[in-house]
XYZ file of N, CA, C and O in Angstrom:
464
model
N -3.757 -66.579 45.207
C -4.858 -66.172 44.393
C -5.397 -67.455 43.486
O -4.555 -68.158 42.847
N -6.619 -67.504 43.256
C -7.316 -68.417 42.495
C -7.380 -67.625 41.053
O -7.009 -66.780 40.781
N -8.208 -68.609 40.245
C -8.387 -68.011 38.734
C -9.292 -67.120 38.722
O -9.515 -66.440 37.483
N -10.159 -66.827 39.720
C -11.125 -65.711 39.610
C -10.888 -64.838 40.915
O -10.873 -65.528 42.008
N -10.700 -63.548 40.768
C -10.147 -62.743 41.850
C -11.085 -61.535 41.861
O -11.276 -60.916 40.758
N -11.575 -61.251 43.064
C -12.495 -60.095 43.150
C -11.773 -58.929 43.978
O -11.010 -59.289 44.829
N -11.748 -57.796 43.500
C -11.077 -56.611 44.184
C -12.131 -55.385 44.270
O -13.105 -55.519 43.796
N -11.940 -54.492 45.099
C -12.875 -53.331 45.363
C -13.640 -53.047 46.423
O -14.208 -51.995 46.611
N -13.708 -54.196 47.235
C -14.689 -54.036 48.356
C -14.015 -53.186 49.566
O -13.004 -52.647 49.375
N -14.711 -52.752 50.435
C -14.364 -51.779 51.416
C -15.681 -51.152 52.135
O -16.691 -51.860 52.168
N -15.156 -50.208 52.793
C -16.320 -49.577 53.588
C -16.739 -48.307 52.977
O -16.165 -47.493 52.493
N -18.233 -48.095 52.886
C -18.882 -46.875 52.432
C -19.937 -46.303 53.213
O -20.471 -47.175 53.890
N -20.291 -45.215 53.149
C -21.401 -44.794 53.997
C -22.754 -44.918 53.095
O -22.730 -44.943 51.718
N -23.802 -44.755 53.852
C -25.145 -44.931 53.144
C -25.112 -43.608 52.095
O -24.802 -42.588 52.276
N -25.538 -44.108 50.836
C -25.477 -43.103 49.666
C -24.303 -43.091 48.930
O -24.188 -42.432 47.908
N -23.311 -43.786 49.521
C -21.883 -43.571 48.795
C -21.706 -44.640 47.534
O -22.662 -45.281 47.393
N -20.500 -44.656 47.165
C -20.194 -45.621 45.972
C -19.183 -46.342 46.218
O -18.114 -46.096 46.910
N -19.013 -47.726 45.538
C -17.911 -48.447 45.523
C -18.095 -49.185 44.190
O -19.171 -49.408 43.463
N -16.843 -49.422 43.776
C -16.715 -50.280 42.365
C -16.145 -51.513 42.585
O -15.043 -51.506 43.124
N -16.582 -52.678 42.209
C -15.971 -53.995 42.291
C -15.471 -54.411 40.962
O -16.043 -54.102 40.013
N -14.275 -55.334 41.070
C -13.736 -55.554 39.917
C -13.792 -57.184 40.088
O -13.357 -57.806 41.052
N -13.724 -57.842 38.765
C -13.507 -59.359 38.921
C -12.664 -59.636 37.765
O -12.878 -59.120 36.674
N -11.403 -60.386 38.036
C -10.487 -60.799 36.912
C -10.476 -62.223 36.939
O -10.146 -62.854 37.960
N -10.815 -62.630 35.707
C -10.828 -64.168 35.741
C -9.852 -64.714 34.619
O -10.144 -65.667 33.960
N -8.793 -64.049 34.720
C -7.745 -64.562 33.661
C -7.119 -65.854 33.979
O -6.690 -66.418 32.792
N -7.400 -66.645 35.007
C -7.036 -67.907 35.263
C -8.156 -68.840 34.843
O -7.630 -70.083 34.753
N -9.001 -68.486 34.199
C -10.359 -69.317 33.715
C -9.880 -69.667 32.332
O -9.553 -68.741 31.349
N -9.721 -71.017 31.985
C -9.457 -71.480 30.606
C -10.477 -71.862 29.767
O -10.337 -71.751 28.470
N -11.666 -71.880 30.330
C -12.861 -72.283 29.402
C -13.369 -70.877 28.809
O -13.184 -69.998 29.391
N -14.255 -71.183 27.878
C -15.028 -70.057 27.284
C -16.062 -69.722 28.338
O -17.034 -70.541 28.628
N -15.958 -68.472 28.793
C -16.864 -67.996 29.816
C -18.010 -67.324 29.151
O -18.312 -66.493 28.497
N -19.465 -67.948 29.351
C -20.507 -67.626 28.884
C -21.282 -66.448 29.900
O -21.397 -65.386 29.385
N -21.351 -66.851 31.079
C -22.057 -65.919 31.929
C -21.028 -65.366 33.135
O -20.292 -66.368 33.674
N -21.110 -64.230 33.321
C -20.284 -63.759 34.594
C -21.430 -63.098 35.482
O -22.405 -62.370 34.809
N -21.210 -63.290 36.624
C -22.195 -62.765 37.626
C -21.735 -62.338 39.042
O -20.572 -62.862 39.368
N -22.400 -61.480 39.685
C -22.120 -61.188 40.924
C -23.204 -61.645 41.864
O -24.383 -61.354 41.489
N -22.728 -62.219 43.055
C -23.556 -62.605 44.037
C -23.190 -62.044 45.183
O -21.808 -61.796 45.393
N -24.084 -62.109 46.363
C -23.648 -61.642 47.549
C -24.295 -62.345 48.591
O -25.313 -63.068 48.571
N -23.686 -62.463 49.879
C -24.036 -63.109 50.916
C -23.907 -62.229 52.186
O -22.795 -62.213 52.609
N -24.915 -62.017 52.938
C -24.859 -61.376 53.988
C -24.865 -62.207 55.237
O -25.320 -63.457 55.247
N -24.442 -61.685 56.402
C -24.281 -62.742 57.661
C -25.679 -63.269 57.748
O -26.700 -62.569 58.034
N -25.812 -64.704 58.171
C -27.075 -65.229 58.484
C -27.873 -65.595 57.468
O -29.005 -65.994 57.547
N -27.580 -65.044 56.059
C -28.336 -65.150 55.004
C -27.864 -66.002 53.769
O -26.806 -66.233 53.833
N -28.629 -66.563 53.141
C -28.239 -67.223 51.766
C -27.718 -66.282 50.812
O -27.869 -65.187 50.721
N -26.749 -67.089 49.952
C -26.159 -66.391 49.026
C -27.212 -65.907 47.874
O -28.068 -66.730 47.520
N -27.041 -64.643 47.413
C -28.107 -64.279 46.519
C -27.583 -63.641 45.220
O -26.440 -63.043 45.249
N -28.351 -63.845 44.147
C -27.889 -63.031 42.863
C -27.983 -61.567 42.908
O -29.120 -61.006 43.221
N -26.954 -60.946 42.315
C -27.171 -59.403 42.208
C -27.240 -59.150 40.801
O -28.155 -58.339 40.462
N -26.490 -59.519 40.061
C -26.373 -59.164 38.506
C -25.677 -60.393 37.744
O -24.652 -60.791 38.236
N -26.101 -60.483 36.612
C -25.207 -61.267 35.464
C -25.176 -60.493 34.369
O -26.130 -59.734 33.912
N -24.264 -61.032 33.644
C -24.027 -60.392 32.174
C -23.570 -61.645 31.287
O -22.430 -62.270 31.621
N -24.024 -61.845 30.106
C -23.753 -62.890 29.304
C -22.766 -62.238 28.269
O -22.404 -61.073 28.261
N -21.797 -63.192 27.702
C -20.788 -62.808 26.654
C -21.182 -61.909 25.551
O -20.788 -61.005 24.965
N -22.608 -62.078 25.268
C -23.320 -61.122 24.309
C -23.888 -59.897 24.899
O -24.636 -59.064 24.183
N -23.770 -59.612 26.187
C -24.210 -58.363 26.683
C -25.499 -58.338 27.311
O -25.761 -57.236 27.739
N -26.074 -59.476 27.362
C -27.544 -59.550 27.972
C -27.261 -59.326 29.652
O -26.482 -60.117 30.102
N -28.121 -58.576 30.075
C -27.889 -58.161 31.393
C -29.068 -58.397 32.300
O -30.269 -58.274 31.968
N -29.009 -58.940 33.488
C -30.028 -59.173 34.526
C -29.656 -58.512 35.917
O -28.287 -58.735 36.215
N -30.665 -57.877 36.568
C -30.318 -57.283 37.748
C -31.536 -57.911 38.937
O -32.599 -57.841 38.484
N -30.967 -58.011 39.860
C -31.840 -58.333 41.179
C -32.853 -56.967 41.292
O -32.160 -55.774 41.112
N -34.018 -57.124 41.684
C -34.784 -55.957 41.871
C -34.240 -55.111 42.956
O -34.353 -53.899 42.898
N -33.626 -55.494 43.990
C -33.085 -54.804 44.989
C -31.863 -53.863 44.581
O -31.575 -52.989 45.350
N -31.338 -54.119 43.354
C -30.162 -53.220 43.026
C -30.466 -52.507 41.762
O -29.673 -51.711 41.422
N -31.559 -52.559 40.925
C -31.816 -52.144 39.781
C -31.964 -50.573 40.082
O -32.407 -49.945 40.950
N -31.268 -49.847 38.993
C -31.214 -48.473 39.197
C -30.116 -47.978 40.002
O -29.771 -46.685 40.026
N -29.412 -48.741 40.849
C -28.304 -48.283 41.656
C -27.041 -48.892 41.301
O -25.922 -48.388 41.483
N -27.088 -50.210 40.889
C -25.896 -50.828 40.466
C -25.752 -51.111 38.872
O -26.904 -51.228 38.104
N -24.669 -51.189 38.518
C -24.408 -51.231 36.840
C -23.376 -52.350 36.698
O -22.115 -52.083 37.210
N -23.642 -53.362 36.028
C -22.634 -54.335 35.749
C -21.942 -54.143 34.208
O -22.777 -53.730 33.357
N -20.789 -54.286 34.133
C -20.160 -54.276 32.826
C -19.120 -55.489 32.782
O -18.743 -55.973 33.599
N -18.584 -55.642 31.443
C -17.677 -56.708 31.148
C -16.925 -56.389 29.871
O -17.140 -55.847 28.929
N -15.751 -57.077 29.997
C -14.461 -56.922 28.700
C -14.443 -58.344 28.428
O -13.647 -59.138 29.203
N -14.991 -59.068 27.440
C -14.871 -60.392 27.298
C -13.323 -60.659 26.886
O -12.910 -61.713 27.412
N -12.689 -59.677 26.365
C -11.228 -60.134 25.738
C -10.408 -60.164 27.026
O -9.409 -61.030 27.058
N -10.623 -59.441 28.107
C -9.878 -59.242 29.028
C -10.120 -60.242 30.107
O -9.639 -60.582 31.260
N -11.401 -60.801 30.160
C -12.070 -61.666 30.943
C -12.155 -61.021 32.418
O -12.032 -61.589 33.439
N -12.621 -59.736 32.244
C -12.895 -59.023 33.471
C -14.481 -58.545 33.410
O -15.006 -58.401 32.521
N -14.849 -58.236 34.879
C -16.323 -57.806 35.076
C -16.223 -56.795 36.035
O -15.411 -57.017 36.971
N -17.101 -55.750 35.991
C -17.043 -54.861 37.124
C -18.527 -54.641 37.661
O -19.475 -54.894 36.773
N -18.562 -54.095 38.732
C -20.012 -53.764 39.374
C -19.822 -52.278 39.923
O -19.114 -52.264 41.015
N -20.422 -51.310 39.279
C -20.499 -50.062 39.938
C -21.588 -50.033 40.924
O -22.887 -50.043 40.432
N -21.383 -49.740 42.155
C -22.631 -49.727 43.071
C -22.785 -48.174 43.448
O -21.786 -47.719 44.084
N -23.775 -47.610 43.310
C -24.097 -46.270 43.788
C -25.424 -46.419 44.742
O -25.969 -47.267 44.917
N -25.591 -45.120 45.478
C -26.469 -45.073 46.461
C -26.596 -46.321 47.282
O -27.721 -46.924 47.570
N -25.576 -46.579 47.884
C -25.444 -47.893 48.811
C -26.232 -47.559 50.031
O -26.617 -46.580 50.516
N -26.747 -48.848 50.330
C -27.671 -48.882 51.564
C -26.981 -49.872 52.560
O -26.343 -50.732 52.156
N -27.355 -49.667 53.840
C -26.738 -50.702 54.752
C -27.073 -52.315 54.559
O -26.221 -52.974 54.767
N -28.276 -52.468 53.920
C -28.624 -53.784 53.352
C -27.760 -54.290 52.354
O -27.995 -55.440 51.917
N -27.048 -53.584 51.676
C -26.016 -53.976 50.555
C -24.844 -54.702 51.280
O -24.054 -55.167 50.485
N -24.730 -54.450 52.410
C -23.376 -54.948 53.155
C -23.680 -56.719 53.016
O -24.437 -57.191 53.413
N -22.504 -57.113 52.523
C -22.287 -58.579 52.209
C -20.860 -59.021 51.614
O -20.307 -57.886 51.332
N -20.654 -60.061 51.603
C -19.473 -60.542 50.836
C -19.851 -60.715 49.305
O -21.064 -61.298 49.193
N -19.200 -60.093 48.592
C -19.554 -60.280 47.031
C -18.600 -61.020 46.395
O -17.530 -61.185 46.424
N -19.245 -61.939 45.640
C -18.729 -62.904 44.830
C -18.773 -62.955 43.301
O -19.918 -62.570 42.857
N -17.831 -63.108 42.583
C -17.881 -63.320 41.372
C -17.770 -64.738 40.787
O -17.196 -65.674 41.383
N -18.883 -64.883 39.869
C -18.983 -66.398 39.347
C -18.980 -66.495 37.957
O -19.360 -65.430 37.235
N -18.110 -67.372 37.429
C -18.000 -67.512 35.818
C -18.574 -68.974 35.540
O -18.417 -69.842 36.099
N -19.337 -68.967 34.475
C -19.981 -70.126 33.893
C -19.684 -70.294 32.351
O -19.946 -69.218 31.700
N -19.344 -71.607 32.110
C -18.941 -71.741 30.757
C -20.095 -72.363 29.973
O -21.069 -72.893 30.616
N -19.721 -72.738 28.578
C -20.813 -73.280 27.836
C -21.064 -74.777 28.063
O -22.039 -75.316 27.796
N -19.807 -75.454 28.661
C -20.085 -76.728 28.951
C -20.258 -77.195 30.416
O -20.147 -78.170 30.862
N -21.053 -76.256 31.023
C -21.336 -76.340 32.383
C -20.241 -75.944 33.337
O -20.407 -76.335 34.711
N -19.036 -75.551 32.886
C -18.028 -75.165 33.787
C -18.540 -73.949 34.937
O -19.396 -73.372 34.527
N -18.151 -74.072 36.136
C -18.516 -73.251 37.077
C -17.517 -72.808 38.024
O -17.001 -73.766 38.749
N -17.167 -71.613 38.109
C -15.962 -71.181 38.943
C -16.340 -69.905 39.929
O -16.774 -69.049 39.342
N -16.036 -69.969 41.102
C -16.326 -68.753 41.931
C -15.075 -68.129 42.459
O -14.048 -68.951 42.606
N -15.088 -66.876 42.659
C -13.970 -66.303 43.393
C -14.245 -66.484 44.923
O -15.055 -66.954 45.514
N -13.100 -65.806 45.657
C -12.829 -66.139 47.066
C -14.071 -65.056 47.633
O -14.204 -64.881 48.999
N -14.338 -63.921 47.066
C -15.370 -62.935 47.637
C -14.651 -61.607 48.214
O -13.396 -61.751 48.396
N -15.320 -60.390 48.135
C -14.641 -59.384 48.844
C -15.785 -58.751 49.616
O -16.860 -58.641 49.115
N -15.233 -58.225 50.710
C -16.431 -57.697 51.754
C -16.739 -56.326 51.296
O -15.739 -55.331 51.075
N -18.017 -55.974 51.348
C -18.560 -54.701 51.331
C -19.427 -54.324 52.509
O -20.165 -55.051 52.904
N -19.071 -53.276 53.183
C -19.631 -52.922 54.340
C -20.284 -51.272 54.072
O -19.500 -50.601 53.810
N -21.674 -51.260 54.540
C -22.124 -49.948 54.201
C -22.543 -49.536 55.592
O -23.446 -50.155 56.179
N -22.072 -48.405 55.908
C -22.509 -47.953 57.431
C -23.554 -46.823 57.285
O -23.811 -46.134 56.226
N -24.503 -46.905 58.384
C -25.768 -45.938 58.349
C -25.420 -44.653 59.085
O -24.419 -44.588 59.552
């Protein structure tokens, strides 16, 4: 396992829920922004949500009202609660950590599959 590890992916039905977790305990730099990204087969990686160390949150329009991101700065963890899942949410979800000095580290990803 690397310094950033995602867990919680799996299979869900349309309308169901999943919760993803990111643990960045192996990161030694001060983490400013943590974010969730996803990449579906044949598509580019896209931003899902970000949260800063001060709690400022951004969501992609496609997940607003359905996904909720949260973070524990002390534990270097981040979660993504995904509700009302749709087949188009199917992708590999990645956790990204960005430091104050331009440090940038990604996890290996976790697969989320939503069946119709």
